[in-house]
């Protein structure tokens, strides 16, 4: 499972011009599910996301999590995180999980974060989405559950 996590002041997602989710201060999570991902990958990625200490404390140090600050999370499905560009110029997405199983894991990720007491909004799986964000910092973190030591 791969995630691109951005610390944001605000973020929103629209489908067909309609606002379907928006957050204030928190995390924008672009989430990709890879072929062979399991509950272990899901738990690792969700735990890391919720626990990332990338918000400033009273001394200006990145020492607080989204949970610590009472922030929100916007989760967007992003199979293109598994794009392989090593051959040619057109990315191959064969490492992405097939859509039905990927959607199930995407929804489980959202529920996991919600169960941590965090307000969560999300995009529409498989839809053509327009995502707006105001990156704070900028702070952008990459997670890849296949890189667990």
One Martini backbone bead per residue (centre of mass of N, CA, C, O) as a GRO file, in nm:
protein
  149
    1UNK     BB    1   0.099   0.035   0.021
    2UNK     BB    2   0.030   0.373  -0.079
    3UNK     BB    3   0.130   0.711   0.039
    4UNK     BB    4   0.035   1.051   0.008
    5UNK     BB    5   0.120   1.302   0.249
    6UNK     BB    6  -0.048   1.608   0.337
    7UNK     BB    7  -0.011   1.904   0.483
    8UNK     BB    8  -0.303   2.101   0.566
    9UNK     BB    9  -0.528   2.372   0.577
   10UNK     BB   10  -0.677   2.263   0.311
   11UNK     BB   11  -0.940   2.053   0.151
   12UNK     BB   12  -1.080   1.925  -0.168
   13UNK     BB   13  -1.357   1.747  -0.339
   14UNK     BB   14  -1.464   1.682  -0.681
   15UNK     BB   15  -1.764   1.577  -0.865
   16UNK     BB   16  -1.902   1.714  -1.123
   17UNK     BB   17  -1.871   1.998  -0.943
   18UNK     BB   18  -1.917   1.847  -0.672
   19UNK     BB   19  -1.903   1.865  -0.342
   20UNK     BB   20  -1.784   1.576  -0.129
   21UNK     BB   21  -1.520   1.708   0.022
   22UNK     BB   22  -1.393   1.864   0.334
   23UNK     BB   23  -1.116   2.038   0.494
   24UNK     BB   24  -0.910   2.143   0.715
   25UNK     BB   25  -0.694   2.087   0.921
   26UNK     BB   26  -0.450   1.835   0.800
   27UNK     BB   27  -0.494   1.547   0.586
   28UNK     BB   28  -0.380   1.442   0.270
   29UNK     BB   29  -0.471   1.124   0.116
   30UNK     BB   30  -0.303   0.929  -0.111
   31UNK     BB   31  -0.434   0.604  -0.213
   32UNK     BB   32  -0.266   0.294  -0.277
   33UNK     BB   33  -0.334  -0.032  -0.412
   34UNK     BB   34  -0.169  -0.337  -0.412
   35UNK     BB   35  -0.071  -0.616  -0.519
   36UNK     BB   36  -0.093  -0.816  -0.220
   37UNK     BB   37  -0.233  -0.670  -0.022
   38UNK     BB   38  -0.298  -0.646   0.328
   39UNK     BB   39  -0.381  -0.594   0.649
   40UNK     BB   40  -0.092  -0.517   0.721
   41UNK     BB   41  -0.073  -0.276   0.526
   42UNK     BB   42  -0.313  -0.122   0.633
   43UNK     BB   43  -0.222  -0.087   0.929
   44UNK     BB   44   0.045   0.050   0.879
   45UNK     BB   45  -0.062   0.297   0.715
   46UNK     BB   46  -0.272   0.398   0.921
   47UNK     BB   47  -0.089   0.430   1.167
   48UNK     BB   48   0.107   0.629   1.039
   49UNK     BB   49  -0.093   0.846   0.964
   50UNK     BB   50  -0.209   0.904   1.252
   51UNK     BB   51   0.102   0.928   1.392
   52UNK     BB   52   0.217   1.154   1.249
   53UNK     BB   53   0.471   1.398   1.338
   54UNK     BB   54   0.382   1.707   1.146
   55UNK     BB   55   0.306   1.900   1.374
   56UNK     BB   56   0.320   2.178   1.554
   57UNK     BB   57   0.430   2.292   1.835
   58UNK     BB   58   0.492   2.545   2.066
   59UNK     BB   59   0.810   2.531   1.939
   60UNK     BB   60   0.790   2.440   1.617
   61UNK     BB   61   0.781   2.137   1.625
   62UNK     BB   62   0.757   1.828   1.482
   63UNK     BB   63   0.521   1.658   1.729
   64UNK     BB   64   0.232   1.624   1.594
   65UNK     BB   65  -0.067   1.492   1.534
   66UNK     BB   66  -0.377   1.487   1.404
   67UNK     BB   67  -0.500   1.401   1.673
   68UNK     BB   68  -0.367   1.617   1.861
   69UNK     BB   69  -0.511   1.868   1.684
   70UNK     BB   70  -0.796   1.789   1.563
   71UNK     BB   71  -0.790   1.687   1.284
   72UNK     BB   72  -0.822   1.608   0.944
   73UNK     BB   73  -0.928   1.373   0.676
   74UNK     BB   74  -0.839   1.317   0.328
   75UNK     BB   75  -0.940   1.057   0.104
   76UNK     BB   76  -0.770   0.936  -0.197
   77UNK     BB   77  -0.784   0.759  -0.466
   78UNK     BB   78  -0.454   0.618  -0.618
   79UNK     BB   79  -0.341   0.407  -0.854
   80UNK     BB   80  -0.092   0.581  -0.975
   81UNK     BB   81   0.119   0.498  -0.749
   82UNK     BB   82   0.171   0.225  -0.949
   83UNK     BB   83   0.335   0.354  -1.157
   84UNK     BB   84   0.534   0.230  -1.433
   85UNK     BB   85   0.830   0.397  -1.601
   86UNK     BB   86   1.072   0.212  -1.707
   87UNK     BB   87   0.897   0.161  -1.971
   88UNK     BB   88   0.886   0.405  -2.139
   89UNK     BB   89   0.611   0.662  -2.122
   90UNK     BB   90   0.391   0.462  -2.032
   91UNK     BB   91   0.225   0.369  -1.776
   92UNK     BB   92   0.207   0.099  -1.557
   93UNK     BB   93  -0.070  -0.079  -1.356
   94UNK     BB   94  -0.015  -0.392  -1.267
   95UNK     BB   95   0.037  -0.333  -0.943
   96UNK     BB   96  -0.246  -0.294  -0.909
   97UNK     BB   97  -0.528  -0.347  -0.774
   98UNK     BB   98  -0.814  -0.458  -0.819
   99UNK     BB   99  -1.087  -0.265  -0.782
  100UNK     BB  100  -1.271  -0.421  -0.577
  101UNK     BB  101  -1.045  -0.475  -0.365
  102UNK     BB  102  -0.941  -0.183  -0.339
  103UNK     BB  103  -1.203  -0.057  -0.235
  104UNK     BB  104  -1.216  -0.219   0.025
  105UNK     BB  105  -0.946  -0.110   0.144
  106UNK     BB  106  -1.017   0.186   0.133
  107UNK     BB  107  -1.260   0.164   0.327
  108UNK     BB  108  -1.096   0.043   0.565
  109UNK     BB  109  -0.912   0.283   0.603
  110UNK     BB  110  -1.128   0.487   0.675
  111UNK     BB  111  -1.237   0.332   0.924
  112UNK     BB  112  -0.979   0.328   1.086
  113UNK     BB  113  -0.953   0.634   1.120
  114UNK     BB  114  -1.229   0.681   1.250
  115UNK     BB  115  -1.167   0.481   1.499
  116UNK     BB  116  -0.956   0.716   1.605
  117UNK     BB  117  -1.136   0.993   1.610
  118UNK     BB  118  -1.143   1.094   1.311
  119UNK     BB  119  -1.215   1.314   1.072
  120UNK     BB  120  -1.364   1.193   0.759
  121UNK     BB  121  -1.297   1.225   0.420
  122UNK     BB  122  -1.393   1.150   0.068
  123UNK     BB  123  -1.387   1.018  -0.215
  124UNK     BB  124  -1.452   0.859  -0.535
  125UNK     BB  125  -1.416   0.566  -0.640
  126UNK     BB  126  -1.300   0.597  -0.978
  127UNK     BB  127  -1.323   0.886  -1.012
  128UNK     BB  128  -1.329   1.204  -1.145
  129UNK     BB  129  -1.118   1.419  -0.973
  130UNK     BB  130  -1.106   1.730  -0.784
  131UNK     BB  131  -0.820   1.862  -0.618
  132UNK     BB  132  -0.786   2.072  -0.336
  133UNK     BB  133  -0.500   2.261  -0.195
  134UNK     BB  134  -0.322   2.366   0.113
  135UNK     BB  135  -0.009   2.350   0.166
  136UNK     BB  136   0.176   2.295   0.471
  137UNK     BB  137   0.518   2.442   0.427
  138UNK     BB  138   0.585   2.198   0.289
  139UNK     BB  139   0.426   1.870   0.355
  140UNK     BB  140   0.561   1.551   0.238
  141UNK     BB  141   0.471   1.202   0.255
  142UNK     BB  142   0.603   0.873   0.209
  143UNK     BB  143   0.435   0.557   0.178
  144UNK     BB  144   0.553   0.199   0.202
  145UNK     BB  145   0.474  -0.121   0.298
  146UNK     BB  146   0.719  -0.270   0.141
  147UNK     BB  147   0.941  -0.107   0.344
  148UNK     BB  148   0.942  -0.291   0.570
  149UNK     BB  149   1.182  -0.405   0.812
   0.00000   0.00000   0.00000
